Short mmCIF file of C-alpha atoms in Angstrom, two decimals:
data_model
loop_
_atom_site.label_atom_id
_atom_site.label_comp_id
_atom_site.label_asym_id
_atom_site.label_seq_id
_atom_site.Cartn_x
_atom_site.Cartn_y
_atom_site.Cartn_z
CA MET A 23 -37.86 73.35 97.75
CA ASN A 24 -38.05 76.67 95.53
CA ALA A 25 -40.29 79.86 96.72
CA MET A 26 -44.20 79.58 96.14
CA PRO A 27 -44.99 80.94 92.87
CA SER A 28 -45.74 83.95 93.63
CA CYS A 29 -49.52 84.05 91.43
CA LEU A 30 -50.17 81.19 93.70
CA ARG A 31 -51.84 81.28 97.46
CA ILE A 32 -52.27 77.60 99.44
CA ASP A 33 -54.71 76.86 102.43
CA PRO A 34 -52.64 73.56 103.46
CA ALA A 35 -55.99 72.51 106.32
CA THR A 36 -58.46 73.82 103.77
CA ARG A 37 -57.08 72.49 101.03
CA HIS A 38 -58.54 75.94 99.37
CA VAL A 39 -56.08 76.89 96.59
CA SER A 40 -56.27 80.57 94.51
CA LEU A 41 -54.22 80.89 91.27
CA ASP A 42 -54.96 83.42 88.19
CA GLY A 43 -55.15 81.07 85.37
CA ARG A 44 -54.89 83.47 83.16
CA ASP A 45 -51.21 84.69 84.85
CA ALA A 46 -48.60 84.52 82.87
CA ALA A 47 -46.35 83.50 85.97
CA PHE A 48 -48.43 80.85 85.56
CA TYR A 49 -49.09 78.76 82.90
CA GLY A 50 -46.28 80.33 80.17
CA ASP A 51 -44.31 77.88 83.90
CA PRO A 52 -47.47 75.83 85.43
CA ASN A 53 -44.95 73.29 86.14
CA ARG A 54 -43.06 75.05 89.30
CA VAL A 55 -46.81 75.62 90.15
CA TYR A 56 -47.68 71.95 90.49
CA ALA A 57 -44.23 71.64 91.89
CA ALA A 58 -45.81 73.55 94.91
CA LEU A 59 -48.82 71.92 95.14
CA HIS A 60 -47.28 68.25 95.12
CA GLN A 61 -45.61 69.76 97.72
CA HIS A 62 -49.07 71.25 100.02
CA CYS A 63 -52.11 69.61 98.61
CA PRO A 64 -51.90 67.75 95.51
CA THR A 65 -55.62 66.90 96.02
CA PHE A 66 -57.13 71.15 96.14
CA TYR A 67 -59.94 73.28 95.68
CA TRP A 68 -59.03 75.31 93.23
CA GLU A 69 -61.59 78.30 93.97
CA GLU A 70 -61.37 80.64 90.96
CA GLN A 71 -62.69 77.58 89.67
CA ARG A 72 -64.62 76.00 92.26
CA GLN A 73 -63.96 72.72 91.66
CA TRP A 74 -62.19 69.80 93.20
CA PHE A 75 -58.45 68.95 90.98
CA PHE A 76 -55.90 65.93 91.19
CA THR A 77 -52.19 66.19 90.62
CA GLY A 78 -51.20 62.07 92.43
CA TYR A 79 -50.04 60.57 90.04
CA ASP A 80 -52.05 56.70 91.17
CA HIS A 81 -55.33 59.25 91.77
CA VAL A 82 -55.70 60.77 88.29
CA ASN A 83 -54.74 57.12 86.72
CA ALA A 84 -56.97 56.01 88.79
CA LEU A 85 -60.04 57.88 88.33
CA LEU A 86 -59.16 58.16 84.73
CA ARG A 87 -60.24 54.16 85.09
CA ASP A 88 -62.69 54.53 87.15
CA ARG A 89 -66.56 53.82 85.99
CA ARG A 90 -68.73 56.08 88.39
CA PHE A 91 -66.78 58.30 86.77
CA GLY A 92 -68.04 59.41 83.77
CA ARG A 93 -67.78 62.37 80.34
CA GLN A 94 -71.89 62.67 80.27
CA ILE A 95 -74.14 63.32 84.16
CA LEU A 96 -77.49 64.27 81.76
CA HIS A 97 -78.17 59.81 80.33
CA ILE A 98 -78.30 59.68 84.50
CA ALA A 99 -80.17 63.21 85.97
CA SER A 100 -81.39 66.24 84.19
CA ARG A 101 -80.51 69.37 84.21
CA GLU A 102 -83.46 70.86 86.82
CA GLU A 103 -81.82 67.88 89.18
CA LEU A 104 -78.24 68.85 89.10
CA GLY A 105 -79.69 72.96 89.30
CA LEU A 106 -77.40 72.98 85.29
CA PRO A 107 -78.93 75.77 83.69
CA GLU A 108 -80.07 75.10 79.93
CA PRO A 109 -78.67 74.81 76.38
CA GLN A 110 -77.15 78.77 75.60
CA PRO A 111 -78.43 78.94 71.95
CA HIS A 112 -76.12 80.55 70.53
CA LEU A 113 -74.23 77.91 71.22
CA ALA A 114 -75.96 75.42 69.38
CA ASN A 115 -74.18 75.00 66.64
CA PHE A 116 -71.37 73.94 68.81
CA ASP A 117 -73.30 71.64 71.22
CA LEU A 118 -74.35 69.36 67.96
CA ALA A 119 -70.90 69.22 67.12
CA GLU A 120 -70.07 67.44 70.93
CA ARG A 121 -73.06 65.63 70.96
CA HIS A 122 -71.88 62.44 69.66
CA SER A 123 -67.82 63.45 70.41
CA LEU A 124 -66.16 60.50 70.97
CA LEU A 125 -64.19 62.33 74.09
CA GLU A 126 -68.10 64.06 75.38
CA ILE A 127 -70.32 60.08 75.60
CA GLU A 128 -70.63 57.61 77.15
CA PRO A 129 -70.86 53.43 76.84
CA PRO A 130 -72.89 52.05 74.73
CA GLU A 131 -72.63 54.67 72.42
CA HIS A 132 -69.04 55.39 73.09
CA THR A 133 -67.68 51.84 72.71
CA ARG A 134 -69.55 51.50 69.71
CA LEU A 135 -68.23 55.13 68.19
CA ARG A 136 -64.81 54.18 69.17
CA THR A 137 -65.09 49.97 67.75
CA LEU A 138 -65.73 51.79 63.61
CA VAL A 139 -62.99 54.22 64.30
CA ASN A 140 -60.28 52.21 66.50
CA ARG A 141 -58.80 49.42 63.50
CA ALA A 142 -56.93 52.64 61.25
CA PHE A 143 -55.28 54.34 64.70
CA VAL A 144 -54.00 51.66 65.98
CA SER A 145 -50.07 50.53 65.89
CA ARG A 146 -49.53 48.11 63.32
CA HIS A 147 -51.88 50.24 61.05
CA VAL A 148 -51.02 53.17 61.79
CA GLU A 149 -47.25 52.13 61.16
CA ARG A 150 -47.03 51.96 57.37
CA LEU A 151 -47.49 55.39 57.74
CA ARG A 152 -43.83 56.56 58.61
CA PRO A 153 -42.26 56.48 55.46
CA GLU A 154 -44.81 59.49 54.69
CA ILE A 155 -44.85 61.57 57.35
CA ALA A 156 -41.05 61.22 57.22
CA GLY A 157 -41.54 62.56 53.16
CA LEU A 158 -43.26 65.16 54.73
CA ALA A 159 -41.03 66.39 57.16
CA GLU A 160 -37.85 66.14 54.77
CA THR A 161 -39.67 68.00 51.75
CA LEU A 162 -40.66 70.68 54.50
CA ILE A 163 -37.06 71.13 55.95
CA ASP A 164 -35.91 71.56 52.61
CA GLY A 165 -37.76 74.86 51.99
CA PHE A 166 -36.09 76.64 54.74
CA GLU A 167 -32.69 75.02 55.46
CA ARG A 168 -30.97 77.09 53.56
CA ASP A 169 -32.26 80.50 54.65
CA GLY A 170 -30.41 79.05 58.60
CA ARG A 171 -32.98 80.23 60.55
CA THR A 172 -37.24 79.56 60.79
CA GLU A 173 -40.66 79.41 63.16
CA LEU A 174 -40.84 76.50 63.35
CA LEU A 175 -44.53 75.60 63.97
CA SER A 176 -45.97 77.43 60.85
CA SER A 177 -43.41 76.12 58.96
CA PHE A 178 -42.91 72.30 59.68
CA ALA A 179 -45.20 71.57 63.37
CA ASP A 180 -48.62 72.74 62.23
CA ILE A 181 -48.02 71.05 58.75
CA ILE A 182 -47.01 67.77 59.66
CA PRO A 183 -50.05 66.92 61.98
CA VAL A 184 -52.73 68.32 59.76
CA THR A 185 -51.44 66.92 57.20
CA MET A 186 -51.66 62.74 57.90
CA ILE A 187 -54.75 63.51 59.98
CA ALA A 188 -56.35 64.57 57.18
CA ARG A 189 -54.83 62.67 54.95
CA MET A 190 -55.95 59.38 57.12
CA ILE A 191 -60.07 60.79 56.84
CA GLY A 192 -59.89 61.61 52.98
CA ILE A 193 -59.52 65.41 52.98
CA PRO A 194 -57.17 67.13 51.11
CA ASP A 195 -54.11 68.44 51.77
CA GLU A 196 -55.07 72.27 50.34
CA MET A 197 -57.65 71.87 52.79
CA GLY A 198 -55.31 72.43 55.87
CA PRO A 199 -54.60 76.02 56.57
CA GLN A 200 -58.96 76.33 56.71
CA LEU A 201 -58.55 73.16 59.17
CA LEU A 202 -55.87 74.65 61.41
CA LYS A 203 -58.61 77.63 61.46
CA TRP A 204 -61.04 76.08 62.43
CA SER A 205 -59.88 73.73 64.50
CA HIS A 206 -58.15 77.32 66.85
CA ALA A 207 -61.48 78.56 66.92
CA TYR A 208 -63.14 75.49 68.40
CA VAL A 209 -60.41 74.37 71.02
CA GLY A 210 -61.44 78.34 72.15
CA MET A 211 -64.28 76.70 74.38
CA TYR A 212 -61.59 74.49 76.72
CA MET A 213 -59.65 77.75 77.63
CA PHE A 214 -60.03 79.14 80.52
CA LYS A 215 -59.71 82.32 79.16
CA ARG A 216 -62.71 82.30 77.12
CA THR A 217 -64.24 85.02 76.39
CA PRO A 218 -67.76 85.66 74.66
CA GLU A 219 -66.23 86.62 70.65
CA ASP A 220 -64.67 82.77 71.43
CA GLU A 221 -67.81 81.46 72.20
CA LEU A 222 -68.77 83.02 68.78
CA ALA A 223 -65.66 81.89 66.64
CA ALA A 224 -66.30 78.19 68.22
CA ASP A 225 -70.32 78.02 67.25
CA GLN A 226 -68.89 79.60 63.22
CA ALA A 227 -66.49 77.32 63.74
CA ALA A 228 -68.27 74.30 64.33
CA ARG A 229 -71.23 75.25 61.64
CA GLU A 230 -68.88 76.05 58.87
CA PHE A 231 -66.55 72.61 59.49
CA ALA A 232 -70.02 70.46 59.96
CA ASP A 233 -71.04 72.29 56.48
CA TYR A 234 -68.47 70.92 55.04
CA VAL A 235 -68.10 67.46 56.81
CA LYS A 236 -71.36 66.95 55.30
CA SER A 237 -70.40 67.79 52.01
CA LEU A 238 -67.90 65.34 52.01
CA ILE A 239 -70.14 62.50 53.32
CA ALA A 240 -72.45 62.95 50.41
CA GLU A 241 -69.25 63.10 48.17
CA ARG A 242 -68.13 59.12 49.47
CA ARG A 243 -71.60 57.93 49.83
CA LYS A 244 -71.58 57.66 46.29
CA ALA A 245 -67.92 57.17 45.56
CA PRO A 246 -66.65 54.82 48.47
CA ARG A 247 -62.55 55.60 48.84
CA GLU A 248 -59.80 54.45 50.06
CA ASP A 249 -60.30 56.21 53.61
CA LEU A 250 -61.41 56.39 56.89
CA LEU A 251 -64.36 58.59 56.50
CA SER A 252 -65.45 55.96 53.35
CA HIS A 253 -64.72 53.18 56.15
CA MET A 254 -66.91 55.00 59.24
CA ILE A 255 -69.70 55.01 56.68
CA HIS A 256 -69.80 51.87 54.89
CA THR A 257 -68.60 50.05 57.78
CA GLU A 258 -71.86 48.53 60.94
CA HIS A 259 -71.49 47.61 64.31
CA LYS A 260 -73.42 45.23 65.46
CA GLY A 261 -76.51 46.24 62.45
CA GLN A 262 -75.73 49.71 63.36
CA HIS A 263 -74.68 52.70 60.74
CA LEU A 264 -73.06 55.45 62.21
CA SER A 265 -76.34 58.77 61.45
CA ASP A 266 -74.69 61.88 59.68
CA ASP A 267 -75.00 63.66 63.17
CA GLU A 268 -72.51 61.13 64.48
CA LEU A 269 -69.67 60.73 61.14
CA VAL A 270 -69.53 65.22 61.91
CA SER A 271 -68.91 64.30 65.63
CA THR A 272 -66.87 62.30 65.01
CA THR A 273 -64.68 63.50 62.11
CA ILE A 274 -64.00 67.04 63.86
CA VAL A 275 -63.09 65.64 67.19
CA LEU A 276 -60.05 63.06 64.81
CA LEU A 277 -58.94 66.40 63.32
CA ASN A 278 -58.98 68.67 66.54
CA ALA A 279 -57.36 66.03 68.75
CA GLY A 280 -55.28 64.47 65.18
CA HIS A 281 -53.43 67.30 65.24
CA GLU A 282 -53.93 69.61 67.57
CA ALA A 283 -52.15 68.44 71.24
CA THR A 284 -49.65 67.10 68.50
CA VAL A 285 -48.33 70.64 67.32
CA HIS A 286 -47.70 71.87 70.82
CA GLN A 287 -45.67 68.80 71.52
CA ILE A 288 -43.48 68.95 68.90
CA GLY A 289 -43.14 72.26 69.24
CA ASN A 290 -42.72 71.96 72.93
CA SER A 291 -40.01 69.13 73.44
CA VAL A 292 -37.59 71.20 70.49
CA ARG A 293 -38.00 73.28 72.81
CA VAL A 294 -36.93 71.41 76.37
CA ILE A 295 -34.47 69.73 74.33
CA LEU A 296 -32.24 71.69 72.83
CA GLU A 297 -32.75 74.13 76.81
CA SER A 298 -31.40 71.19 78.84
CA GLY A 299 -28.40 71.91 76.69
CA LEU A 300 -27.94 67.35 76.76
CA PRO A 301 -26.17 66.62 73.92
CA VAL A 302 -28.73 65.78 70.80
CA PRO A 303 -27.19 63.04 69.06
CA GLU A 304 -27.57 60.77 72.15
CA MET A 305 -31.45 61.02 72.71
CA PHE A 306 -31.79 60.10 68.87
CA ARG A 307 -28.80 57.21 68.72
CA ASP A 308 -31.18 54.55 68.02
CA GLU A 309 -35.13 54.15 67.97
CA ALA A 310 -35.24 52.60 72.22
CA ALA A 311 -33.61 55.81 72.76
CA THR A 312 -35.34 57.89 70.27
CA GLU A 313 -38.63 56.48 72.08
CA ARG A 314 -37.36 57.28 75.31
CA THR A 315 -36.21 60.73 74.81
CA VAL A 316 -39.94 61.46 73.29
CA GLU A 317 -42.06 60.30 76.03
CA GLU A 318 -39.44 62.28 78.42
CA THR A 319 -40.22 65.73 76.61
CA MET A 320 -44.72 64.08 76.63
CA ARG A 321 -43.88 63.63 80.34
CA ILE A 322 -41.98 66.90 81.24
CA CYS A 323 -44.13 68.82 78.72
CA ALA A 324 -47.60 67.61 77.92
CA PRO A 325 -49.60 69.04 76.26
CA VAL A 326 -52.65 68.80 77.03
CA HIS A 327 -52.94 69.64 81.23
CA ILE A 328 -56.65 68.22 82.38
CA PHE A 329 -59.35 66.29 82.24
CA GLN A 330 -62.57 65.81 83.09
CA ARG A 331 -65.32 63.96 84.79
CA TRP A 332 -68.31 64.55 86.47
CA ALA A 333 -69.02 61.51 90.06
CA LEU A 334 -72.14 59.21 88.66
CA GLU A 335 -72.70 58.97 92.32
CA ASP A 336 -71.44 59.95 96.11
CA ILE A 337 -68.27 58.81 96.54
CA GLU A 338 -65.33 59.89 98.23
CA VAL A 339 -61.45 60.58 97.60
CA ASP A 340 -58.91 61.51 99.34
CA GLY A 341 -60.81 62.36 101.84
CA ILE A 342 -63.22 64.78 99.86
CA ALA A 343 -66.55 63.39 99.91
CA LEU A 344 -68.22 64.20 96.20
CA ARG A 345 -72.29 64.17 95.41
CA ARG A 346 -73.14 63.15 91.58
CA GLY A 347 -73.23 65.48 89.80
CA ASP A 348 -70.17 67.12 91.45
CA LYS A 349 -67.69 67.56 88.37
CA VAL A 350 -63.60 66.97 89.29
CA SER A 351 -60.71 68.07 86.73
CA LEU A 352 -57.34 65.69 86.64
CA ILE A 353 -54.29 67.53 85.85
CA LEU A 354 -52.63 64.43 82.94
CA ALA A 355 -49.37 67.26 83.15
CA ALA A 356 -49.39 67.53 87.10
CA ALA A 357 -49.28 63.67 87.93
CA ASN A 358 -47.20 63.53 84.98
CA LEU A 359 -44.38 65.09 87.84
CA ASP A 360 -45.73 63.27 91.22
CA PRO A 361 -41.74 63.03 93.40
CA THR A 362 -43.32 59.76 94.68
CA LYS A 363 -43.14 58.01 91.11
CA PHE A 364 -40.06 60.20 89.52
CA SER A 365 -36.66 61.21 90.48
CA GLU A 366 -36.13 64.88 90.87
CA PRO A 367 -39.43 65.25 88.60
CA LEU A 368 -38.80 68.84 87.15
CA VAL A 369 -35.59 68.25 85.70
CA PHE A 370 -35.34 66.57 81.77
CA ARG A 371 -34.31 62.91 81.51
CA PRO A 372 -34.57 61.48 78.32
CA ASP A 373 -33.35 57.93 79.30
CA ARG A 374 -35.60 58.00 82.35
CA GLN A 375 -37.43 55.00 82.50
CA GLU A 376 -39.93 54.99 85.27
CA ALA A 377 -44.03 55.90 85.46
CA PRO A 378 -45.80 56.02 81.68
CA ASN A 379 -46.97 59.49 81.61
CA LEU A 380 -50.64 60.18 81.24
CA SER A 381 -51.38 62.52 78.84
CA PHE A 382 -52.88 60.15 76.66
CA GLY A 383 -55.42 59.76 79.46
CA ALA A 384 -56.62 56.31 80.56
CA GLY A 385 -59.26 53.54 80.37
CA ILE A 386 -61.74 54.04 77.79
CA HIS A 387 -61.50 57.87 76.78
CA PHE A 388 -58.02 57.33 76.08
CA CYS A 389 -56.38 58.92 72.85
CA ILE A 390 -57.28 56.99 69.98
CA GLY A 391 -54.97 59.02 67.96
CA ALA A 392 -51.88 58.02 70.71
CA PRO A 393 -50.01 55.43 67.93
CA LEU A 394 -50.16 57.83 65.56
CA ALA A 395 -48.68 60.95 67.50
CA ARG A 396 -46.00 58.87 68.69
CA LEU A 397 -45.38 57.85 64.98
CA GLU A 398 -45.38 61.51 64.42
CA LEU A 399 -43.48 63.03 66.85
CA ASN A 400 -40.52 59.21 66.88
CA THR A 401 -40.55 60.74 63.63
CA VAL A 402 -39.74 63.82 62.58
CA LEU A 403 -38.27 64.69 65.70
CA PRO A 404 -34.94 62.43 64.85
CA ILE A 405 -35.19 63.84 60.78
CA LEU A 406 -35.11 67.25 62.16
CA PHE A 407 -32.17 67.53 64.38
CA ARG A 408 -30.18 65.20 62.08
CA ARG A 409 -30.57 67.30 58.94
CA LEU A 410 -30.73 70.82 60.87
CA PRO A 411 -26.75 70.08 63.30
CA GLY A 412 -26.51 73.19 65.02
CA LEU A 413 -29.60 73.79 65.75
CA ARG A 414 -30.52 76.14 68.30
CA ILE A 415 -32.57 78.61 69.77
CA ALA A 416 -32.69 81.82 68.68
CA LYS A 417 -35.34 83.92 70.14
CA THR A 418 -37.11 83.08 73.91
CA PRO A 419 -40.04 81.74 72.78
CA THR A 420 -43.79 82.23 74.73
CA VAL A 421 -46.20 80.46 75.97
CA LYS A 422 -49.41 80.92 75.00
CA ASP A 423 -52.11 81.66 76.82
CA VAL A 424 -54.27 79.11 76.02
CA TYR A 425 -54.65 77.36 79.75
CA HIS A 426 -55.21 74.61 80.01
CA PHE A 427 -53.87 73.24 76.59
CA HIS A 428 -49.37 74.13 76.92
CA GLY A 429 -48.07 75.32 73.59
CA LEU A 430 -45.42 78.37 72.73
CA GLU A 431 -46.96 81.75 70.65
CA ARG A 432 -44.08 81.13 68.00
CA LEU A 433 -40.28 78.89 68.60
CA GLU A 434 -38.09 81.02 66.55
CA LEU A 435 -34.64 78.41 65.76
CA ALA A 436 -31.39 78.97 63.73
CA TRP A 437 -28.39 76.86 62.96
#
């Protein structure tokens, strides 16, 4: 086994771990840390985060599906009872936008919202977008092919997912750059490096984002179109329509989740493919090979690393006694490296056919946009490598300091 990463201290007897989430030795190459955790204590108490974390595949997979854990806790207990602080006034707009988020709520509200949105994202519906996604990828490559080099995130990866999710919802293409700005500020709330400035920026983004979505809702109420926002406004579930606040929350979460992770994954996938030194044409020789390659890139360099859950009752997991109201974290990206499920887990093997990766989660909160993300990756990666034979990394990429997301600052390519 490789030496213990310098950023990591493990006490196997107590399963306590000290790890600075801001240390580039960690977020720059988290897989080495995850491998050490699998070796010494797959379930551990992260001292700096003051929380229990699970990395084992079977534990993560089971806890994502276990209804004794939830994304909410205040539907069954008060803040006072749990010792939770009161909402902070400077985050009022952010909290309002999150109040009805699909990612944050539990049944029955979750069931109602998800049912109204789900139809648009099932595989057979998104499959119709393949020609549009391919056309967009070809057009973008046309724009930089003759240059012999490009920074792939800004010229390609940033543009495709945000354009496609915006078109599905019914937002014009020209809003793309503004949506990216709002989204980057908004997701700053989920990063380990969060500062007071990040919080203020997220709250402002939530307010502006919500105001824009409300203006769109008013337009679609008067003149519905063939888009997801019109569908959400005018469709009812068991006699109930979505409220304006629910429409705003759902639209924001679809826009953020519908592109942020996929941007990172396109960059991560291209990097891992090029750094592997393996013959690229083999990886994309047919549809089945392409799918295996994409799944393997999502396994070894997932864009979203952590999902949190509240314990809704007293419960014991892996010898850890959890009380109602305790928060636990599940490291999806580490579960994807569990050596009991994956042979040579740190090695990129595009022909791998082992356990399914957990990068999209599991259970009722399984990523609703998974079919769209998979379609985008399976469509644009083969096009990129076919159009630009001889593609290579021109400058060593640096990983963004945005843990628990995992993505690149820039990806400089040449051919």
